[in-house]
Every structure is written in C-alpha cells, then in structure tokens.
Coordinates of C-alpha atoms and ligand atoms in Angstrom, one line a residue:
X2 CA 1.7 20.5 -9.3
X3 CA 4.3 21.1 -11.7
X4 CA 7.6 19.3 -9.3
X5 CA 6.1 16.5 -7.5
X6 CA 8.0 14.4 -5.1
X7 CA 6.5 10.7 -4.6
X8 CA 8.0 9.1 -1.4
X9 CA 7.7 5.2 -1.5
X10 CA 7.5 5.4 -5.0
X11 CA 9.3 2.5 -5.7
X12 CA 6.5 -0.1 -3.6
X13 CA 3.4 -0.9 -5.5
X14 CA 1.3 1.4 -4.5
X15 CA 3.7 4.1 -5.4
X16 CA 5.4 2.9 -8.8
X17 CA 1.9 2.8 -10.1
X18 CA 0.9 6.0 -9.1
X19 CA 4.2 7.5 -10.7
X20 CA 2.9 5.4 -14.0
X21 CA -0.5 7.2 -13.1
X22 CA 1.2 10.8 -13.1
X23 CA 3.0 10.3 -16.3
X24 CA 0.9 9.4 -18.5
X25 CA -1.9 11.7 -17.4
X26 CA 0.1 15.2 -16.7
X27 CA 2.5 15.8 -20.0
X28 CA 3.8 18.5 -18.0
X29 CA 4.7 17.3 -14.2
X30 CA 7.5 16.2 -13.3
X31 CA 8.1 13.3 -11.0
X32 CA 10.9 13.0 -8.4
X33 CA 10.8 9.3 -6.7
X34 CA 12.3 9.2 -3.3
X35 CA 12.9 6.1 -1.7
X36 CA 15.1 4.1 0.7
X37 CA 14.6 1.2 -1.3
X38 CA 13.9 -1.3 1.7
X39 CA 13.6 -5.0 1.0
X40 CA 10.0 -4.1 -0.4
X41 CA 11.2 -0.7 -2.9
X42 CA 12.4 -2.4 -6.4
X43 CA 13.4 -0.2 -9.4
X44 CA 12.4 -2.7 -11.1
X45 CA 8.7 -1.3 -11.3
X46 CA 9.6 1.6 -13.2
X47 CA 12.1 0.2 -15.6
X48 CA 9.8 1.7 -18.1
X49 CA 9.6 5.4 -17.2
X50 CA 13.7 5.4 -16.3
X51 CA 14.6 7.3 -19.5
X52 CA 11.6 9.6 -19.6
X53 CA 12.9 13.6 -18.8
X54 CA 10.1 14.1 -16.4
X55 CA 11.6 11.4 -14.3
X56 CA 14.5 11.7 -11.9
X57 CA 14.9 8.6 -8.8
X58 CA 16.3 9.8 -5.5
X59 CA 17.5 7.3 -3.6
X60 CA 17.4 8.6 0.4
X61 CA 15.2 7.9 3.7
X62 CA 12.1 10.0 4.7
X63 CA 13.5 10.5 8.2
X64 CA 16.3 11.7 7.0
X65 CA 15.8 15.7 7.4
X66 CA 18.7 17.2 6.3
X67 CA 18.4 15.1 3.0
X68 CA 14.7 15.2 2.2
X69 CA 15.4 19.1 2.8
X70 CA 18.2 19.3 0.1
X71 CA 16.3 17.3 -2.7
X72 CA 13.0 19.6 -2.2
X73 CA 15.0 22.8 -2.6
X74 CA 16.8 21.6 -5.6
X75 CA 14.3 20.3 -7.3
X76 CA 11.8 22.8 -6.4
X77 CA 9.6 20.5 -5.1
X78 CA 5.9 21.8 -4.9
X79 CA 3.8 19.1 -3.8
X80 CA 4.3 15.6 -1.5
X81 CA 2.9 12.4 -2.1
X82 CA 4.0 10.2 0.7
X83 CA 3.3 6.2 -0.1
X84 CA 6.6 5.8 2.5
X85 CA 6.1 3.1 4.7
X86 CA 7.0 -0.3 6.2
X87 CA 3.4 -1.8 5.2
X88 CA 3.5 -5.7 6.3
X89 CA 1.3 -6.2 9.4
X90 CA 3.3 -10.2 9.9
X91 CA 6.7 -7.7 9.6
X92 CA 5.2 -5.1 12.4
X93 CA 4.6 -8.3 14.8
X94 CA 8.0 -9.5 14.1
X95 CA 10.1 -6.2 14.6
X96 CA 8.0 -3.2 15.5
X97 CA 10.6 -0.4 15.8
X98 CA 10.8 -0.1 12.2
X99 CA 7.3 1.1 11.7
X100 CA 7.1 3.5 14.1
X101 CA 10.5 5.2 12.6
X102 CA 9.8 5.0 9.3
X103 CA 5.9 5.5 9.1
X104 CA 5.6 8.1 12.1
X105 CA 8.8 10.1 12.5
X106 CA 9.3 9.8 8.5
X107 CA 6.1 11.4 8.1
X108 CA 7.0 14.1 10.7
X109 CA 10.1 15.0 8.3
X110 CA 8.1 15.3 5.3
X111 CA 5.6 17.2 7.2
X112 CA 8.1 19.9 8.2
X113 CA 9.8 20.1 5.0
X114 CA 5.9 21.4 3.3
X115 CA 6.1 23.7 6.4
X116 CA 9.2 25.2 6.4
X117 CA 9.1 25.5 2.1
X118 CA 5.7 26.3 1.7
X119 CA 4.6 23.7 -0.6
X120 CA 1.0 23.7 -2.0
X121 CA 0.1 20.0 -1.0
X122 CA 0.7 17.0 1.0
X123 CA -1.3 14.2 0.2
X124 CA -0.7 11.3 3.3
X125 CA -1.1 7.4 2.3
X126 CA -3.0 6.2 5.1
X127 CA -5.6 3.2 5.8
X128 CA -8.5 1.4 6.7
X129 CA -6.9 -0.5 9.6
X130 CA -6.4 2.7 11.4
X131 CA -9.9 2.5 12.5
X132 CA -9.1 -1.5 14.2
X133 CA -11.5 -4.4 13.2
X134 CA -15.1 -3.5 12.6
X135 CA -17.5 -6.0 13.2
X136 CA -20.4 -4.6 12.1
X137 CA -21.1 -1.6 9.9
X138 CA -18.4 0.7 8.1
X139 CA -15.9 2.9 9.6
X140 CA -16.6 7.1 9.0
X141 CA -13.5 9.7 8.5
X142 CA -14.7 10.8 12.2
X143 CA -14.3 7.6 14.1
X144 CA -12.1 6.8 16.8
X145 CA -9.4 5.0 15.8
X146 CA -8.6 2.3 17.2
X147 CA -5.6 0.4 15.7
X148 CA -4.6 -3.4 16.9
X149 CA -1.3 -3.7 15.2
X150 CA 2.1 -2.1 15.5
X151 CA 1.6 -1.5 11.4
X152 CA -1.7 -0.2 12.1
X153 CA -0.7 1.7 15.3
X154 CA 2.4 3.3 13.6
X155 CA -0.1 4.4 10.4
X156 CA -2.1 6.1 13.1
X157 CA 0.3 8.1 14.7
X158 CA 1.6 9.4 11.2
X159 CA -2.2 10.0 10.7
X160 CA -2.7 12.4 14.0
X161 CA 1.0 14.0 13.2
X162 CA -0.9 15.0 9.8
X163 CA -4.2 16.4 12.0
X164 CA -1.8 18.3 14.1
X165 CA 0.7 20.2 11.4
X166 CA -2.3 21.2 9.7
X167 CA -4.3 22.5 12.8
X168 CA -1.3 24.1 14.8
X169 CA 1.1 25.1 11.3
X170 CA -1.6 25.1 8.9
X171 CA 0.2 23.0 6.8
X172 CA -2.2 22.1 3.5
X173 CA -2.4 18.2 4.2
X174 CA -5.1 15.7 3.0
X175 CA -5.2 12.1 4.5
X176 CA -7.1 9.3 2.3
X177 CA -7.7 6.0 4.0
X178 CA -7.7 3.0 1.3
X179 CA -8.8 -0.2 1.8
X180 CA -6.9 -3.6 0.6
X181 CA -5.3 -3.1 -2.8
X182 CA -4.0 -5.3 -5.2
X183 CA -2.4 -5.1 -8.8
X184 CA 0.9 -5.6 -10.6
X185 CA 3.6 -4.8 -9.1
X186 CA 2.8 -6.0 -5.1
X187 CA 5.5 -8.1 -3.2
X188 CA 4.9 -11.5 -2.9
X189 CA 4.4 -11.0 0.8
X190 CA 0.9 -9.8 0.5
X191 CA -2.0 -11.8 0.5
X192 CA -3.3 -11.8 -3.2
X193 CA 0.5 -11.8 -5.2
X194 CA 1.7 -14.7 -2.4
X195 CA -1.1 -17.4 -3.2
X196 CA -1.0 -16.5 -7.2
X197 CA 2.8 -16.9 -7.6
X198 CA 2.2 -20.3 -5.1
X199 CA -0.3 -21.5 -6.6
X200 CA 1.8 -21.1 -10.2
X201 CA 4.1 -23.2 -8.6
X202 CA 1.4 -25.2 -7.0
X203 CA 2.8 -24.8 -3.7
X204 CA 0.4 -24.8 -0.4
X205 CA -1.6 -21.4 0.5
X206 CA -1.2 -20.5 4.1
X207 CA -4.2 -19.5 4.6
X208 CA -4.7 -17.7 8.6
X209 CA -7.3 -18.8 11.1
X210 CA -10.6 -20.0 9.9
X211 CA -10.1 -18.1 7.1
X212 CA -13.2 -16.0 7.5
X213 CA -11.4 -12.6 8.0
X214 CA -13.1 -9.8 5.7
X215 CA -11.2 -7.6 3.5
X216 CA -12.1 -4.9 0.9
X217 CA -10.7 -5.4 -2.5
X218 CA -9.6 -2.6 -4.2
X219 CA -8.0 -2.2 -7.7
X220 CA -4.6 -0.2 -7.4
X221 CA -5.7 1.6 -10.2
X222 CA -9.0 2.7 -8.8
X223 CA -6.9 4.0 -5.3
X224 CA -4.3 6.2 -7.7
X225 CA -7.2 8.1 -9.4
X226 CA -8.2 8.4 -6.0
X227 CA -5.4 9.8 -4.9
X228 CA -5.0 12.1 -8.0
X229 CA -8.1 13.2 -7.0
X230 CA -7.4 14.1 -3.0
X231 CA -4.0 15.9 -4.8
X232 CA -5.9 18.4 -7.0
X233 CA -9.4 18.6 -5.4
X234 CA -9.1 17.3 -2.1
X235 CA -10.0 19.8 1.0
X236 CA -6.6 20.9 3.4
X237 CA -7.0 19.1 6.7
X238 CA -9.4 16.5 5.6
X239 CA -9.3 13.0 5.9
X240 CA -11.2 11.0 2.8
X241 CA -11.7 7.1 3.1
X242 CA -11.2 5.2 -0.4
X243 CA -13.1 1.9 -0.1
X244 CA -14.4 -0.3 -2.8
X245 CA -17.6 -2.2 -1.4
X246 CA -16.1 -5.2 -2.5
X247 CA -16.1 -7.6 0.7
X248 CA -14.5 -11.2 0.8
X249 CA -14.0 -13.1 3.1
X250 CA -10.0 -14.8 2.7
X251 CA -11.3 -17.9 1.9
X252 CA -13.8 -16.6 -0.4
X253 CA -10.7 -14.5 -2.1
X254 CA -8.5 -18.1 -2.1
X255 CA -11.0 -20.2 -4.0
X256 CA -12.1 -17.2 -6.6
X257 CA -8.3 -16.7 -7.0
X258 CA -7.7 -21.2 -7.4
X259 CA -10.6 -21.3 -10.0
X260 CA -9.3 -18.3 -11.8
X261 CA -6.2 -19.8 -12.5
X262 CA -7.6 -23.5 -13.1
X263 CA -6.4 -25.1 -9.4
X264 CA -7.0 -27.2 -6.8
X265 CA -9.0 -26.2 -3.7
X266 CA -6.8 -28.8 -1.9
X267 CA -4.0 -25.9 -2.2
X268 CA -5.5 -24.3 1.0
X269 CA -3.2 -25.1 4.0
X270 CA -5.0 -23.7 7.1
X271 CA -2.5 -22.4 9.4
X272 CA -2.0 -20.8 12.9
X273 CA -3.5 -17.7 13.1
X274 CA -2.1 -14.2 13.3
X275 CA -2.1 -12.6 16.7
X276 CA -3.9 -9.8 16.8
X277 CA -5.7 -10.3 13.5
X278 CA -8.4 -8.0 12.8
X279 CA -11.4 -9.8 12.0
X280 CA -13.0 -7.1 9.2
X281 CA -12.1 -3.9 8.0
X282 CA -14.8 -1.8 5.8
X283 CA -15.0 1.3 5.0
X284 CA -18.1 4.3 4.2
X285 CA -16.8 6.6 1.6
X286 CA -19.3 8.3 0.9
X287 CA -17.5 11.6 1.6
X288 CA -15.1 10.8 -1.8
X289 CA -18.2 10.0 -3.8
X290 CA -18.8 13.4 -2.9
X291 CA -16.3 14.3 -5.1
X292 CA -17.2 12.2 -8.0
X293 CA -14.4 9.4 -7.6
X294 CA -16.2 5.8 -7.8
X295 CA -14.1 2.5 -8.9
X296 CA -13.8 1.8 -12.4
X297 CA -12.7 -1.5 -12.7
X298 CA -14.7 -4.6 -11.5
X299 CA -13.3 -6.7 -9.5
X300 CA -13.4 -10.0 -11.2
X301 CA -12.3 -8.5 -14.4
X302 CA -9.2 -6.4 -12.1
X303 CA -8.4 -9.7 -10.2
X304 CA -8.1 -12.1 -13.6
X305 CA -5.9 -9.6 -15.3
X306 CA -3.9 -9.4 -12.0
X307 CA -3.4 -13.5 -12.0
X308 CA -2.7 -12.8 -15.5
X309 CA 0.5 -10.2 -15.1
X310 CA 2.0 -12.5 -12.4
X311 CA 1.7 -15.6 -14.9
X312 CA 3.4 -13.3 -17.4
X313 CA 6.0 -11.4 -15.2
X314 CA 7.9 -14.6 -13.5
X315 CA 10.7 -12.6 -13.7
X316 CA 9.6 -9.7 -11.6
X317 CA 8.7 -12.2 -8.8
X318 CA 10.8 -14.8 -8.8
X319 CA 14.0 -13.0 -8.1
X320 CA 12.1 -11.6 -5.3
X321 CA 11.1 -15.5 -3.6
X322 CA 14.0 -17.1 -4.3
X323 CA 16.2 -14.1 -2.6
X324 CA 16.2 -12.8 0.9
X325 CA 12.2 -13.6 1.0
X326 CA 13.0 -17.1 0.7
X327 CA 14.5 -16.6 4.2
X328 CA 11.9 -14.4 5.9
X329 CA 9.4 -16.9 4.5
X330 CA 11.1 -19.7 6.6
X331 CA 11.5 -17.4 9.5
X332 CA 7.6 -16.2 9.9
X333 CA 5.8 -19.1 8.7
X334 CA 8.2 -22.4 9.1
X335 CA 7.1 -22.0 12.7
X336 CA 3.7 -21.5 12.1
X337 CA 1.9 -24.7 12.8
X338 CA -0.8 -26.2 10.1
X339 CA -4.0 -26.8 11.2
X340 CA -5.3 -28.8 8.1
X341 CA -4.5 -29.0 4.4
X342 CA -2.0 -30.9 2.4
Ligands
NAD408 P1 5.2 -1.2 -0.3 O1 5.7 -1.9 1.0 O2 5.0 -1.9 -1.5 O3 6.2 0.1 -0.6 C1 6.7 0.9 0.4 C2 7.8 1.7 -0.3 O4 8.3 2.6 0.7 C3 9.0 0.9 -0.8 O5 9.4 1.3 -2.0 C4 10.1 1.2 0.3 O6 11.4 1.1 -0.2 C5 9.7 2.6 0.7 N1 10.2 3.0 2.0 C6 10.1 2.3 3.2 N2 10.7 2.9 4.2 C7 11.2 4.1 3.7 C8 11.9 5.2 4.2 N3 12.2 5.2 5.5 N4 12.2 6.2 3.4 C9 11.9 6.2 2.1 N5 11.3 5.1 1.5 C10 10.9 4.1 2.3 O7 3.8 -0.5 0.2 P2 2.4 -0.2 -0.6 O8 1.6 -1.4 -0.4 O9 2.7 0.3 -1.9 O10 1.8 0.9 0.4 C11 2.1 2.3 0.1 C12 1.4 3.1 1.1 O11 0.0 2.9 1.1 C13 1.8 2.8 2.6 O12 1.9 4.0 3.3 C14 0.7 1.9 3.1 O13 0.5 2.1 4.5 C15 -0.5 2.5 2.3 N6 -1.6 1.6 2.1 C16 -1.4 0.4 1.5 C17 -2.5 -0.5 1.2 C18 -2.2 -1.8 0.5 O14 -3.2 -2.6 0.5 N7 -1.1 -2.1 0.0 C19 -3.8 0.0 1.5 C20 -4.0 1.2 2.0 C21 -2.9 2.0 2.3
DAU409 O1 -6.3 -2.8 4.6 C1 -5.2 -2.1 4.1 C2 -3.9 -2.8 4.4 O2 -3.9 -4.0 3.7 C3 -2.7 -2.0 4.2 O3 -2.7 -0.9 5.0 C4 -1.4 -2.9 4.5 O4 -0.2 -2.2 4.2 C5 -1.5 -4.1 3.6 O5 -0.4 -5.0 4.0 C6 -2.8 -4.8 3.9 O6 -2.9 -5.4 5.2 P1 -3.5 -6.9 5.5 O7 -2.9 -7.4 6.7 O8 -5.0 -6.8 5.3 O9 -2.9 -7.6 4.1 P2 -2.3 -9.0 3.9 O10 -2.2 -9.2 2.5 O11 -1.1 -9.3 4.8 O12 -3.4 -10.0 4.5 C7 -4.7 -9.9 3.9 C8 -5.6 -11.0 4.7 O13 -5.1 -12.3 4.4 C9 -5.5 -10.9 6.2 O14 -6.7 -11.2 6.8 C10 -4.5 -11.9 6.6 C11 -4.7 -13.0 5.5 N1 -3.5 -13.8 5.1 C12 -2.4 -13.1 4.8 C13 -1.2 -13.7 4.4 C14 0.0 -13.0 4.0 C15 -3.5 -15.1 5.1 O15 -4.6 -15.8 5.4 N2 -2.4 -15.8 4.7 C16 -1.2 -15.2 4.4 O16 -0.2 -15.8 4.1

C-alpha cells in the first residue's frame, strides 16, 4: 500500500498502528482520519506530526461526501478502519452512537473501496461479536451472538463487510482481536483506569464478582497482526487475533496492584454491569496459519505498560480531570459498592 488511510487513528489502537506503519514501511504514506470524539487525542502522535509521510484529516466516517473527497485526493489505495465508539459502559448509556458510527460509518468506508477500486480494506472488529463463551473458544465460523449495543453495533459493521465482499466483491479482511492494552488507551478502559487510580491510590471499581475472563493482548502484538491481515490476509475472510492469555478481572487487579507495589484493599467491588459477558476467548489458529504469534509476554508487556502511565501523567491527567471527570460521576457515582474501602 503505498497511500494508506487509517480511520480511528487517533484512539489507541490506531495511533499505534500508524507508529507501526511508519517505522516499518520508509515508503507509505499515512493519512489519519478521525472525528476526534472524546476518546481521538492528537496527542498520540505528537511525535510523527512533522514527518512528510504524515498528513491528519480531521472528518467523520459517515460522512460520504467527505471520506470520498479525501480518498481521491490523496489517492488513497488501501483502508484501515480502527473507527469506532469502543466503550461497552458508553453503549449501555447511549446506544445510538454506536450503531451510526460503527455500522453506517463502516458502510461509507465500504462504498468508497467500491466505488474507487482500492486494493484493501482491512475491518477492526472483535471477540465480543461472538457473545460470552462459557466454555471452549469462539471459531471465525460461529454464530455470533452479541449481548451489547457495542458488541451488537461491531457485528452489524462485521456482516456489512461479509456482504460488500460477497455481492460487490469488494477486497475486505475482518480480524477479530481480543482485549488490548498498551500506551496510549483512555483511562476508561479497564487496565489504563485502575493504573492511573491506583497512582493516585484511589479505589478500583471492580464489576460483579470480579471473575469475568478476558484475553490479554499486547497492542503491539494486534498491529503486527493487523499488518499482517493488510498484506497477506485472504479477501472476504475473517481471522480471529487472540493471545491465550486468560484472566480473570480480579486476577488482572491484583497482578496489576503488586506490579506497582499497592494495596489489595484498593479493590472496591461494585454493582455489576448489565449484560456483562462472563468470558470471551478466542481459537486463532487460522492466523497462526499465517505465521503471526505474540511476541511479547504478558507480564513483561503489562509492567512496561504500568510503567508508561507512571511516566506519561501528562497524557492522562488532562484526560481525568476534563470532561471524564464528569462521565466518571455520571456512570459510576450511581453505581452502588458492594464491599471495599
Ligand atoms: P478508541 O476508542 O481508543 O479510538 C477510536 C477512535 O475512533 C478515536 O480516535 C475516535 O476519535 C475515532 N472515531 C470515533 N467515531 C468516529 C467517526 N464517526 N469518524 C471518525 N473517527 C471516529 O478505540 P480502540 O480501543 O483503539 O479501538 C479501535 C478499534 O479496534 C475499534 O473498532 C474497536 O472496536 C476495535 N477493537 C478494540 C479492542 C480493544 O481492546 N481496545 C479490541 C478489539 C477490537
Ligand atoms: O474484547 C475486546 C473489547 O475489549 C473491545 O472490543 C472493546 O472496544 C474494549 O472496550 C474492550 O471491552 P471490555 O468491556 O472487555 O473492556 P473494559 O476495559 O471496559 O472491561 C474489561 C473487563 O473489566 C470487563 O469484564 C469489565 C471489567 N471492568 C471494567 C471497568 C471499566 C471492571 O470490573 N471495572 C471497570 O471499572
């Protein structure tokens, strides 16, 4: 790909993988389009801003007429759409959202690789499309059976990918990745909210009994994945990008307290979420297939990521003491404690 367009790529997952691109392809260029929601922050690539190869679009993926203009002039020849509202508490709070950004966005972008011809798509989906597995680990070909608006809306983008490449041919690849973490995630999310907490010792809200599994994987690890589904990966397929790294949330909140040297009495049990899927896990043994594996262990991945958040205050804390501050009291100040300090 020689013009690549990376929607979303001011999130985490995104910003990374346009920190991926650069360093690895001396000769791609990388436009970033995003609508810069509460969650996009320029801020993550403050580092590539003067590089040539980089140019930032700011503009919304369900905007047609726009996404249209900024392919044909910058002769876009590949998509990699990271787009989306992502936050499953959000989805609960205020679905409508989700479904236009993450379904009918993806419907734009879909039509703009149809109507220029451009040689790939590759589609950001995940895990929770398949709904909480209980026992054993979800397959590209199972039904999918989503519990959340989030996951719900990430579904519907998913089957609007199936059906532009079946009916249009259009040359899309789907890859379904498990929990990430890294630098560069909003304090929101699970990992990045009880680090930058527990740095302030503040109480971790932690949901339920606190046995819900998730599937760690390294950011890093899901961007060579994704590099991978962009050069090698097979038009119309669908490749699930799982770690085998399974923790329970309570598991996660006392490796995360002992890693940075703090109290277990931290843990605040509180009201679950509705709807919360119990365990997500995923077989990828179709993108082994391929040769991608993670590279970074996940101790190792997690103690550097505790690490950049004790080092970057100033990346985060702008974000919490904001408009977050606000949503914070809004989602959780209602939420009742079970036990905990
Ligand atoms: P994020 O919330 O950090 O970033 C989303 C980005 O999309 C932001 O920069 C935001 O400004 C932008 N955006 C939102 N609506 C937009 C719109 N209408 N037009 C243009 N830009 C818009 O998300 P993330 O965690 O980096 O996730 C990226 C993608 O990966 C999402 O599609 C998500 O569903 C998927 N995914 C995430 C995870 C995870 O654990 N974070 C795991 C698997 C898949
Ligand atoms: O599985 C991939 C998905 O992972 C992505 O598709 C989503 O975009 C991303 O948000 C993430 O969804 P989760 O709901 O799994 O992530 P979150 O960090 O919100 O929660 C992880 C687990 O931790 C989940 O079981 C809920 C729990 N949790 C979360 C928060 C924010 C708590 O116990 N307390 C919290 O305060």
């Amino acid at each position: 790909m020689e013009n690549l367009l990376i929607t979303g790529g001011a999130g985490f997952i995104g910003s990374n993988f346009v920190h991926h691109i650069l360093d690895k392809y001396p000769d791609c260029k990388v436009i970033v389009y995003d609508k810069l929601t509460y969650a996009g922050n320029l801020d993550n690539l403050q580092d590539v801003a003067d590089d040539p190869r980089y140019s930032f679009v700011r503009g919304d993926i369900c905007d047609m007429e726009f996404v249209e203009d900024v392919v044909q002039e910058h002769k876009v020849d590949g998509i990699v759409n990271f787009a989306a509202e992502t936050h499953v508490d959000r989805s609960i709070l205020e679905p409508g959202s989700f479904i236009q950004t993450d379904v009918y966005g993806t419907h734009v972008l879909l039509e703009a690789v149809r109507k220029f011809g451009l040689r790939r798509m590759v589609h950001i989906s995940t895990d929770e499309v398949y709904g909480s597995v209980v026992e054993g680990s979800s397959v590209e070909t199972d039904n999918l059976l989503p519990n959340s608006p989030y996951s719900a809306s990430k579904a519907g983008a998913d089957l609007m990918c199936r059906a532009y490449h079946v009916t249009y041919g259009v040359p899309v690849v789907i890859t379904r990745g498990s929990n990430n973490f890294g630098p560069y995630q909003y304090p929101e999310k699970v990992i990045p909210l009880f680090i930058t907490n527990a740095l302030d010792d503040k109480p971790l809200p932690l949901y339920g009994d606190g046995l819900n599994v998730r599937d760690w994987l390294y950011v890093l690890d899901h961007c060579d994945a994704i590099d991978l589904m962009l050069h090698e990966g097979r038009d119309g397929e669908i490749y699930n990008v799982g770690s085998n790294h399974e923790l329970t949330n309570l598991e996660l909140t006392e490796t995360i307290l002992e890693l940075m040297g703090k109290p277990k009495s931290l843990i605040q049990f509180v009201e679950d979420r509705p709807g919360h899927d119990r365990r997500y896990s995923l077989d990828s043994t179709k993108i082994h297939g391929l040769g991608w594996r993670p590279n970074h262990a996940f101790e190792n991945a997690l103690e550097g990521t505790v690490r950049w958040y004790t080092e970057n205050r100033w990346w985060w804390e702008k974000i919490k003491s904001g408009a977050y501050d606000n949503y914070y009291e809004r989602q959780y100040g209602t939420r009742r404690v079970l036990t905990g300090s």
